[in-house]
Structures are given as C-alpha cells and as structure tokens.
Short mmCIF file of C-alpha atoms in Angstrom, two decimals:
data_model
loop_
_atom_site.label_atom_id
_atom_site.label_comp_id
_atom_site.label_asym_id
_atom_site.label_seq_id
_atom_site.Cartn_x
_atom_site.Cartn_y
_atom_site.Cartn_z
CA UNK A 1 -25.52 19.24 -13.93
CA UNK A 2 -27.36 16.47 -12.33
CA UNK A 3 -24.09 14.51 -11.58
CA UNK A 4 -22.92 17.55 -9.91
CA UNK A 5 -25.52 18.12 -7.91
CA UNK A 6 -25.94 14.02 -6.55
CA UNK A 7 -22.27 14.69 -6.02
CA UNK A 8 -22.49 18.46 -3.34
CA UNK A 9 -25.87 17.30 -2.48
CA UNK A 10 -26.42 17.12 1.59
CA UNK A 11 -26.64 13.53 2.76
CA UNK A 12 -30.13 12.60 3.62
CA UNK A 13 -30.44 12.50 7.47
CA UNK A 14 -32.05 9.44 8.96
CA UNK A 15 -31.46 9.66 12.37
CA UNK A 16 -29.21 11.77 14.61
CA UNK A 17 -25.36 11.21 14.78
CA UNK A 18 -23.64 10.27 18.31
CA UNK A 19 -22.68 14.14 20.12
CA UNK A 20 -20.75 12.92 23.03
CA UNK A 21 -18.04 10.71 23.93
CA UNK A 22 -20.63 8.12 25.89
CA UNK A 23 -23.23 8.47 22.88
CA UNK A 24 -19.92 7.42 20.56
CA UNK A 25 -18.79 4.90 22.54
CA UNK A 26 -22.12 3.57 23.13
CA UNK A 27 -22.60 3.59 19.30
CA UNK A 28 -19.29 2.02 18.86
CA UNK A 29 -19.67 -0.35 21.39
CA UNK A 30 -21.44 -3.30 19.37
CA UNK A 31 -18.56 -2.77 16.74
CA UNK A 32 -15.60 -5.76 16.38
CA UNK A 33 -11.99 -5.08 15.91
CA UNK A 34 -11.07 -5.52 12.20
CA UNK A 35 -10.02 -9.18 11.49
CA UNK A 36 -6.32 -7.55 10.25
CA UNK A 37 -6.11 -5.11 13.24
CA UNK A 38 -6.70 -8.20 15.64
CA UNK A 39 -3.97 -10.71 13.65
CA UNK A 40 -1.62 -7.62 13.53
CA UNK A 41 -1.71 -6.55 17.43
CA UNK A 42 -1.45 -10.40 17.56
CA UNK A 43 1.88 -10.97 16.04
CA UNK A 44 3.04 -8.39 19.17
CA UNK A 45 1.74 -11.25 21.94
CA UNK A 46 3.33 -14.28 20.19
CA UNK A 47 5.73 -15.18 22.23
CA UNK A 48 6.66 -18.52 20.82
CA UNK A 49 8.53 -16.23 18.06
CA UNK A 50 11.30 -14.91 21.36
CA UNK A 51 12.78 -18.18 20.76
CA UNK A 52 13.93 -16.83 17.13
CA UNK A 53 14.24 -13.15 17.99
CA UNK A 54 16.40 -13.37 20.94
CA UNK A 55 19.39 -15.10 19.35
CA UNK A 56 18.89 -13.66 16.35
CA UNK A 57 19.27 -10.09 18.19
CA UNK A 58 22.17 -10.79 19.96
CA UNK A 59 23.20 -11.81 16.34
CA UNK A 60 22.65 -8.89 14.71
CA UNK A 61 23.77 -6.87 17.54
CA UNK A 62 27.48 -8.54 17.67
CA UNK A 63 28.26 -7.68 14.06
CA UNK A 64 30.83 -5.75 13.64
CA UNK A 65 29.96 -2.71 11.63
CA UNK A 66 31.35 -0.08 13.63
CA UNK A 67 30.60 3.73 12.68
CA UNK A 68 28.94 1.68 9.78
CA UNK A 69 26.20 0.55 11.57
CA UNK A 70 24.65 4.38 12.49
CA UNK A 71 24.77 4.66 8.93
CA UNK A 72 22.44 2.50 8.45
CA UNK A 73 20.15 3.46 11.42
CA UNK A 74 20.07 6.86 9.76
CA UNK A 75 21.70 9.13 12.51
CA UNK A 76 23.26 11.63 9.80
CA UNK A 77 19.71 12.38 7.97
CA UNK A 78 18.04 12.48 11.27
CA UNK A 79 15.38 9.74 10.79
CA UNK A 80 15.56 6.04 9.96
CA UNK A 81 17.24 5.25 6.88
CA UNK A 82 15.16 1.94 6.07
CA UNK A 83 12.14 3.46 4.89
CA UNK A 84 13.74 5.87 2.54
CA UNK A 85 15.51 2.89 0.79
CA UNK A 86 12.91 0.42 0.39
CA UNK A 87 11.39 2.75 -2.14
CA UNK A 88 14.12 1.69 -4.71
CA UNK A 89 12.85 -1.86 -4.95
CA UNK A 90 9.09 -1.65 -4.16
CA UNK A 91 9.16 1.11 -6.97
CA UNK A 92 11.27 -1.07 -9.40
CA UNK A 93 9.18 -3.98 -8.55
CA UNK A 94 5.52 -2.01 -9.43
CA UNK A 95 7.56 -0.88 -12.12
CA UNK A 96 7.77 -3.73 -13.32
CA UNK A 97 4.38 -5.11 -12.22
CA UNK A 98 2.72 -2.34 -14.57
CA UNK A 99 5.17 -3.52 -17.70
CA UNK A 100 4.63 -7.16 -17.08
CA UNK A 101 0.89 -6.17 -18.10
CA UNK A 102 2.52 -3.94 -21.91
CA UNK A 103 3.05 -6.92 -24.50
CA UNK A 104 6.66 -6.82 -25.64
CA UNK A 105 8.25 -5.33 -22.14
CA UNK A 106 9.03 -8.40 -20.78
CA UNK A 107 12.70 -8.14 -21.35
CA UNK A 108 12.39 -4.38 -19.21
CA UNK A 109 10.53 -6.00 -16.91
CA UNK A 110 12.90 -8.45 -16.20
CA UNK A 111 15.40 -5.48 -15.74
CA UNK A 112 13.14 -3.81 -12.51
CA UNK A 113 13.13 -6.76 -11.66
CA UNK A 114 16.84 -7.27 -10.92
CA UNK A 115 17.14 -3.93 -9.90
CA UNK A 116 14.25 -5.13 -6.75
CA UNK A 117 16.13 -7.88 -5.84
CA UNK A 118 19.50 -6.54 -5.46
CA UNK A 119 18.38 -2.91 -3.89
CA UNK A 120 16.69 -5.28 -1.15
CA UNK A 121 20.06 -5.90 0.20
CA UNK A 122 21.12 -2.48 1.44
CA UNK A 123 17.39 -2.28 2.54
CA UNK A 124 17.21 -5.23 4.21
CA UNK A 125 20.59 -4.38 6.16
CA UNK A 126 19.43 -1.05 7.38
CA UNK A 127 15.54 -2.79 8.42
CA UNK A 128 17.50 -5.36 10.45
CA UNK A 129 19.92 -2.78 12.29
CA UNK A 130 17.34 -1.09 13.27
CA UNK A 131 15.17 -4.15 14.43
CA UNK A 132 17.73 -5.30 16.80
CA UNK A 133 17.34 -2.57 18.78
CA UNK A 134 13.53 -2.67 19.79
CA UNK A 135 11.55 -3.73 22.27
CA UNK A 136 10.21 -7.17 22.52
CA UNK A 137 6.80 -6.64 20.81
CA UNK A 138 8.63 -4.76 18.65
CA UNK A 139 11.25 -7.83 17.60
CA UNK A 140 8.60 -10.35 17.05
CA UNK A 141 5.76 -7.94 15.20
CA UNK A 142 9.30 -6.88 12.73
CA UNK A 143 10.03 -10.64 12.45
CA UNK A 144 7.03 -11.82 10.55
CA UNK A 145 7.57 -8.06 8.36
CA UNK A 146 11.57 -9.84 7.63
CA UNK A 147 10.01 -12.96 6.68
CA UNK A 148 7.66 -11.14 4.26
CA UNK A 149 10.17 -9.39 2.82
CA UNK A 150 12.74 -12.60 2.87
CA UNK A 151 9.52 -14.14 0.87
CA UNK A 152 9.22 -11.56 -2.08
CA UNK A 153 12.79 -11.27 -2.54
CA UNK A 154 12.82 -14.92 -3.24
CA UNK A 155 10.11 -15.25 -5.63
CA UNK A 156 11.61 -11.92 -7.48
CA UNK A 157 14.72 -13.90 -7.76
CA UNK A 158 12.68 -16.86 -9.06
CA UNK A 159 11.34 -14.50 -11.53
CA UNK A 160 13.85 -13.16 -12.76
CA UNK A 161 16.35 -16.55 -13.18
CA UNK A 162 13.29 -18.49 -15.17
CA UNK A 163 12.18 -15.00 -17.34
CA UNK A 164 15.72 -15.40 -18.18
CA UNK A 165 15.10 -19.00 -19.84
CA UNK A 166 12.30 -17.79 -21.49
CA UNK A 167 9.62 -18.65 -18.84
CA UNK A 168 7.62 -15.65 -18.89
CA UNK A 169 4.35 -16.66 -18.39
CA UNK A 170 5.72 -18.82 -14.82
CA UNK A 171 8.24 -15.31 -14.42
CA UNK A 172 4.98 -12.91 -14.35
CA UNK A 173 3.70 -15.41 -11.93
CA UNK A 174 6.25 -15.39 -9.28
CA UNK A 175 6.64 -11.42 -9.72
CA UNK A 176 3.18 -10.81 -8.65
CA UNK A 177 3.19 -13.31 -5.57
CA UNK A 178 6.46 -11.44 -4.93
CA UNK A 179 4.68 -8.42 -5.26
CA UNK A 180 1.91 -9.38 -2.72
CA UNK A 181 4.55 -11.21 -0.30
CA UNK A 182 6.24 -7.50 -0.07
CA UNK A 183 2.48 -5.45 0.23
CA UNK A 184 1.87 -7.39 3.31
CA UNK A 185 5.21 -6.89 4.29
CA UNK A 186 4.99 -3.15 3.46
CA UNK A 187 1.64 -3.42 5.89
CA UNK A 188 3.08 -5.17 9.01
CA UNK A 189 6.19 -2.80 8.72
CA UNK A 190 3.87 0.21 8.68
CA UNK A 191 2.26 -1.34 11.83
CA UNK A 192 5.51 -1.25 13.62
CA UNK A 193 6.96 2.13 12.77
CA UNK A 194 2.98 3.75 13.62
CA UNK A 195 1.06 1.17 15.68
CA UNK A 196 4.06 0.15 17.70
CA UNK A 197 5.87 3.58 17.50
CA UNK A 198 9.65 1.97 16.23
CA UNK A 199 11.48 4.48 14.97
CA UNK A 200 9.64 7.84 15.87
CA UNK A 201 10.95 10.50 18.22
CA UNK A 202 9.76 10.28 20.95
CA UNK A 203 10.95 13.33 22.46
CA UNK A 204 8.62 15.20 19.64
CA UNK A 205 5.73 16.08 21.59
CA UNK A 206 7.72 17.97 24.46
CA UNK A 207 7.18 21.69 22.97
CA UNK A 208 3.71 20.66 23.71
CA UNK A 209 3.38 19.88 26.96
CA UNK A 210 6.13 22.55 28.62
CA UNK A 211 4.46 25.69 29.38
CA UNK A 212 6.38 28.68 27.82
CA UNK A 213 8.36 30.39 30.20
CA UNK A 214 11.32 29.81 33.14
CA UNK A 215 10.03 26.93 35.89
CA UNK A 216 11.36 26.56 39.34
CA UNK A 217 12.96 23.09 40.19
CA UNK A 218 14.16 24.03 43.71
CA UNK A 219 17.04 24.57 45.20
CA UNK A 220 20.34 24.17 42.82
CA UNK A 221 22.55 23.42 45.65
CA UNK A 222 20.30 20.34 46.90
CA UNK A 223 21.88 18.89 43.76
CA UNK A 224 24.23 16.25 44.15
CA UNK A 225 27.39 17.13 42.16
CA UNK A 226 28.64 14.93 39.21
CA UNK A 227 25.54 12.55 39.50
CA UNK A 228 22.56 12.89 37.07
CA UNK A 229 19.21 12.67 39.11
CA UNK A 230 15.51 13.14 37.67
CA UNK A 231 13.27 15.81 38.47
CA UNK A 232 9.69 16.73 37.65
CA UNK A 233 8.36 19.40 35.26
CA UNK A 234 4.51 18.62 36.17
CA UNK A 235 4.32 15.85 34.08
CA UNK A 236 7.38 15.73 32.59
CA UNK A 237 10.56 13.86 33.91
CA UNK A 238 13.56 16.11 33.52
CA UNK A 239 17.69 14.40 33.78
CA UNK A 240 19.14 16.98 35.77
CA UNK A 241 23.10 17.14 36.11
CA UNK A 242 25.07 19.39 38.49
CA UNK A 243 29.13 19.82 37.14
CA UNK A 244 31.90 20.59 39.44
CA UNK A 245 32.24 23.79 38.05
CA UNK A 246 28.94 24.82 39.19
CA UNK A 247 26.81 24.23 35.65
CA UNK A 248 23.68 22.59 35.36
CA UNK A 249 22.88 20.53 32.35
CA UNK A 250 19.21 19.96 31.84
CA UNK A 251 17.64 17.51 28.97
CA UNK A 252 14.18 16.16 28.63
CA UNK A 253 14.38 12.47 30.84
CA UNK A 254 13.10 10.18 28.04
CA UNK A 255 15.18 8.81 25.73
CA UNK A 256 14.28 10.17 21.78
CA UNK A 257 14.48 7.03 21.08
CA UNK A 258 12.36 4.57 22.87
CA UNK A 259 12.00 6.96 26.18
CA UNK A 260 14.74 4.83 28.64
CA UNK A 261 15.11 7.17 31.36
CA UNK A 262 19.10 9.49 30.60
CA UNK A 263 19.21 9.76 34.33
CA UNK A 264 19.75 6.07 35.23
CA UNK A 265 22.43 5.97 32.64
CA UNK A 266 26.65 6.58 32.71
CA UNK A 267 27.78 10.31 31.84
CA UNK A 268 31.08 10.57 30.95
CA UNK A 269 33.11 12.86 28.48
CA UNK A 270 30.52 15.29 28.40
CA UNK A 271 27.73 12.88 27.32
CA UNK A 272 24.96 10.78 28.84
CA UNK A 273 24.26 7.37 27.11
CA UNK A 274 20.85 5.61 27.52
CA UNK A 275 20.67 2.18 29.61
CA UNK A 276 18.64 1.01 27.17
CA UNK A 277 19.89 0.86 23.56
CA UNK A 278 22.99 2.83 24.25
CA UNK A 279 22.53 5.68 22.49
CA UNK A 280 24.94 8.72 23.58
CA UNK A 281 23.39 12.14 23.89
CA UNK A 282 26.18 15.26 23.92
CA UNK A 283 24.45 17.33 27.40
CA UNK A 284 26.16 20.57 26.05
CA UNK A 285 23.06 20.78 23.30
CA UNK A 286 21.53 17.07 23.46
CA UNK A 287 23.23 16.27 19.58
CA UNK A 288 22.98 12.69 19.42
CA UNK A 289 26.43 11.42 18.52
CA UNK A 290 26.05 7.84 18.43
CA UNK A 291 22.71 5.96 18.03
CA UNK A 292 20.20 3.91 17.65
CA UNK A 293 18.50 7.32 18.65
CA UNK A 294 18.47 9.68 15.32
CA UNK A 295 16.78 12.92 16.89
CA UNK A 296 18.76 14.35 19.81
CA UNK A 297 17.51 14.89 23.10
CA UNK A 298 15.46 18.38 23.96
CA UNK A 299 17.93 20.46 25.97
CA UNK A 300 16.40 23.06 28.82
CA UNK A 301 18.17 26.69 29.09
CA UNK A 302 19.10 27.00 32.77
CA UNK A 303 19.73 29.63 35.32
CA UNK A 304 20.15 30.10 38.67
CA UNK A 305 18.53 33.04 40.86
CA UNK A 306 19.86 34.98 43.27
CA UNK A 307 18.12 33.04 46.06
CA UNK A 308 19.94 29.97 44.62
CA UNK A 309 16.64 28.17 42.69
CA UNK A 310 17.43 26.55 39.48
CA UNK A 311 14.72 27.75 36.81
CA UNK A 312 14.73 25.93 33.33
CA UNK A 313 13.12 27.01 29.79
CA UNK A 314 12.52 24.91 26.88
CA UNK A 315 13.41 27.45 23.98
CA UNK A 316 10.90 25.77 21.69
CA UNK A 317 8.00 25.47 24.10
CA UNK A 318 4.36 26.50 23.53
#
C-alpha cells in the first residue's frame, strides 16, 4: 500500500510552474541545446560533405532502374518503402544481439546474423533512391546516416566470416559495435525523415487549414487557357489550370512531396510534373503516377457560377 501511494501521490510543490509563453520562455531561456541535437542540426550545415553528395546524386540519379526505381521509393504502398524494410535486419541483428548473450546459440546467432547483412541490401537500395532526391541539408544529414549504416553492415559481415572459424568471442565483438554503428544510424535517419521532414507528405495538413465550404477565386474567364497559374486560398497557394474545353483543374500548389510549386512546372497528357524532383501528378484526381512523391496531390471540386466566378471546395476540409 505504501508503494502505491509514493507512486499516485501529488508531487510536492516548491514553487509555481511557468503559465505563459514569456514566463516559459523566460524559464527556458538559461537552458542549452542538447549536445546531440546541436551535432545533429550540424551535420545539415556541413557543407564540406556537397563535395561527396553532389556527384554521388547525380550517380544515383543516372541509374537505370526504370519503373523499378518507384518501387523502391514506395509509390504503390503510399509511403516510403525504406523504413518498412530496415526492420528485417535491425530485428535479425537484436535478434541476434539477445542470443549472443544464451550460451550455446552462437551457431543461431550467427544465422540473424547473415540474415542482417544480406536484408541490408534491398534496404540500403530503397534508403539511397530516396536520398537522391532531397534537398541539400537533406543529402548531407542522410550521408553520415549511409555511412553508419555502410559501418554496421561491415562489422556484421566481420562477424559473421570469423564466428564462422570459430572466433566467437572476436564475432560477439564486432556484432555489438555493428549493432551500435546501426543505432546511431537508426538515430540520424530518424532526424531526417522528422527533424528534416524527408519523406512526409507534405500536402497532409491542407484539410486543416481550408475552411469547409465553396471559395471564390475570381473571375474564371481571367484565366489564361492551357497555362497553369497560382492563385491564393488565404494562405494557401492553389495551381489553377483552365482546359480548352472550358474545365478547370484545381490542386493544392505545393508539391506532396517536398512542396515545389505544380504551377511552375510542364502539364502535358493530362498531368502536371513538379520542377523539382519530377514527380507527375494525374490533375483529373491528383493520383501520383510517377514519383519520388508517394501521396498524391489534394484535388479542389470546382464550379463556375452564373456570374462566371470560379468557386473551389476541398471535399476533405475542416
């Protein structure tokens, strides 16, 4: 009873918590950035690492995997497919962190092992694909998170060749440096895909900030025909296209995936692709049909009045 009670028991009050914004900022203010936090946001501002990432880009960039390579950036499950493999080896390599610790499971433990080191590959594949398509920050920040990786493959491999001539003792070794080469690779790619927003759709917060309800964006005969032009919805740029046949294709501005602006870029065949990373966006119902973009584009009902003023709607607003 007494345990339970220290545990529900009321904190003891020693002075009063910060209320407002000022009072928490003024609290805060004394406080330091986290020494990881700093060297993290730091590997963003390196720029002596451009002189690896920009060939290397245009490397990755000019191989030729075809309809291959949206595979691998996920398009088909909707989200990047990277993450969702490197669960095979990070869980056959814990896997075989926790056996390596059971006497008599080295031989399984070699097994996970191999199983690490060889999922990596597909991993690795899909994690670079999708790297060549960020922004610079981006490219150097994933970099260091590739060499991390690069690292604890290696010493896996290490492990398991010598566990193989009966090193074990020197094999348990290099599987737990692997194993802490791929945690702080596991970290800096987490900093990336949050910190650094790679990968996320960034078209997902739209349903938030359109009111509910049909908005006015003038006059639908001001609208230059065949030529995609922006226009505002408050805050919110719109690409706005007027056909030949007199329809009106309306899709949120910002590209899902890292917001380059549709209306800038070529529309042909029915689709808009992004000047950015050339990712192609149908405008009949914003599907994205070719990537590195792997949530499609927000598309806006339209109609026109009777007094000619095109009025859009985002069906999934408020």
């Amino acid at each position: 009873m007494r345990l339970l009670s220290a545990i529900f028991a009321k904190p003891t009050v020693t002075g009063r918590a910060p209320n407002g914004p000022g009072e928490v900022c003024r609290a805060e203010s004394a406080g330091r950035i986290p020494t990881l936090l700093k060297a993290l946001d730091g590997l963003g501002r390196a720029e002596a690492l451009d002189r690896v990432t920009t060939p290397l880009q245009k490397a990755v960039r000019g191989l030729p995997l075809g309809r291959f390579r949206d595979v691998l950036h996920g398009r088909q499950i909707g989200h990047p497919l990277h993450p969702a493999l490197v669960q095979v080896p990070m869980g056959a390599w814990l896997s075989a962190a926790v056996l390596d610790l059971v006497p008599g499971a080295g031989r399984n433990a070699r097994l996970l092992v191999g199983v690490g080191v060889v999922s990596a590959a597909p991993a690795a594949w899909a994690g670079w694909v999708d790297w060549a398509e960020q922004p610079r920050e981006q490219l150097r920040t994933g970099l260091v998170h590739a060499v991390s990786n690069a690292a604890a493959i290696g010493l896996y491999a290490g492990s398991w060749k010598v566990r193989g001539r009966g090193r074990s003792v020197l094999g348990r070794a290099l599987a737990f440096a692997g194993l802490t080469a791929a945690g702080l690779g596991g970290v800096i790619g987490g900093h990336v895909a949050f910190r650094q927003s790679a990968g996320s759709n960034k078209t997902a917060a739209l349903p938030h900030l359109v009111e509910p309800g049909w908005h006015s964006l003038g006059s639908a005969e001001e609208l230059p025909v065949g030529a995609a032009v922006q226009r505002m919805l408050g805050t919110v740029p719109l690409f706005v296209l007027r056909t030949a046949d007199g329809d009106v294709h309306v899709l949120a501005d910002g590209c899902s995936h890292f917001s380059g602006r549709l209306s800038e870029g070529k529309v042909a065949d029915g689709c808009v692709e992004c000047p950015l990373h050339s990712s192609v966006f149908r405008l009949s119902d914003g599907m994205n049909v070719r990537g590195p973009a792997t949530a499609p584009q927000p598309v806006f009902a339209t109609e026109v009045t009777d007094d000619g003023v095109l009025r859009v709607r985002l069906p999934s607003a408020g």
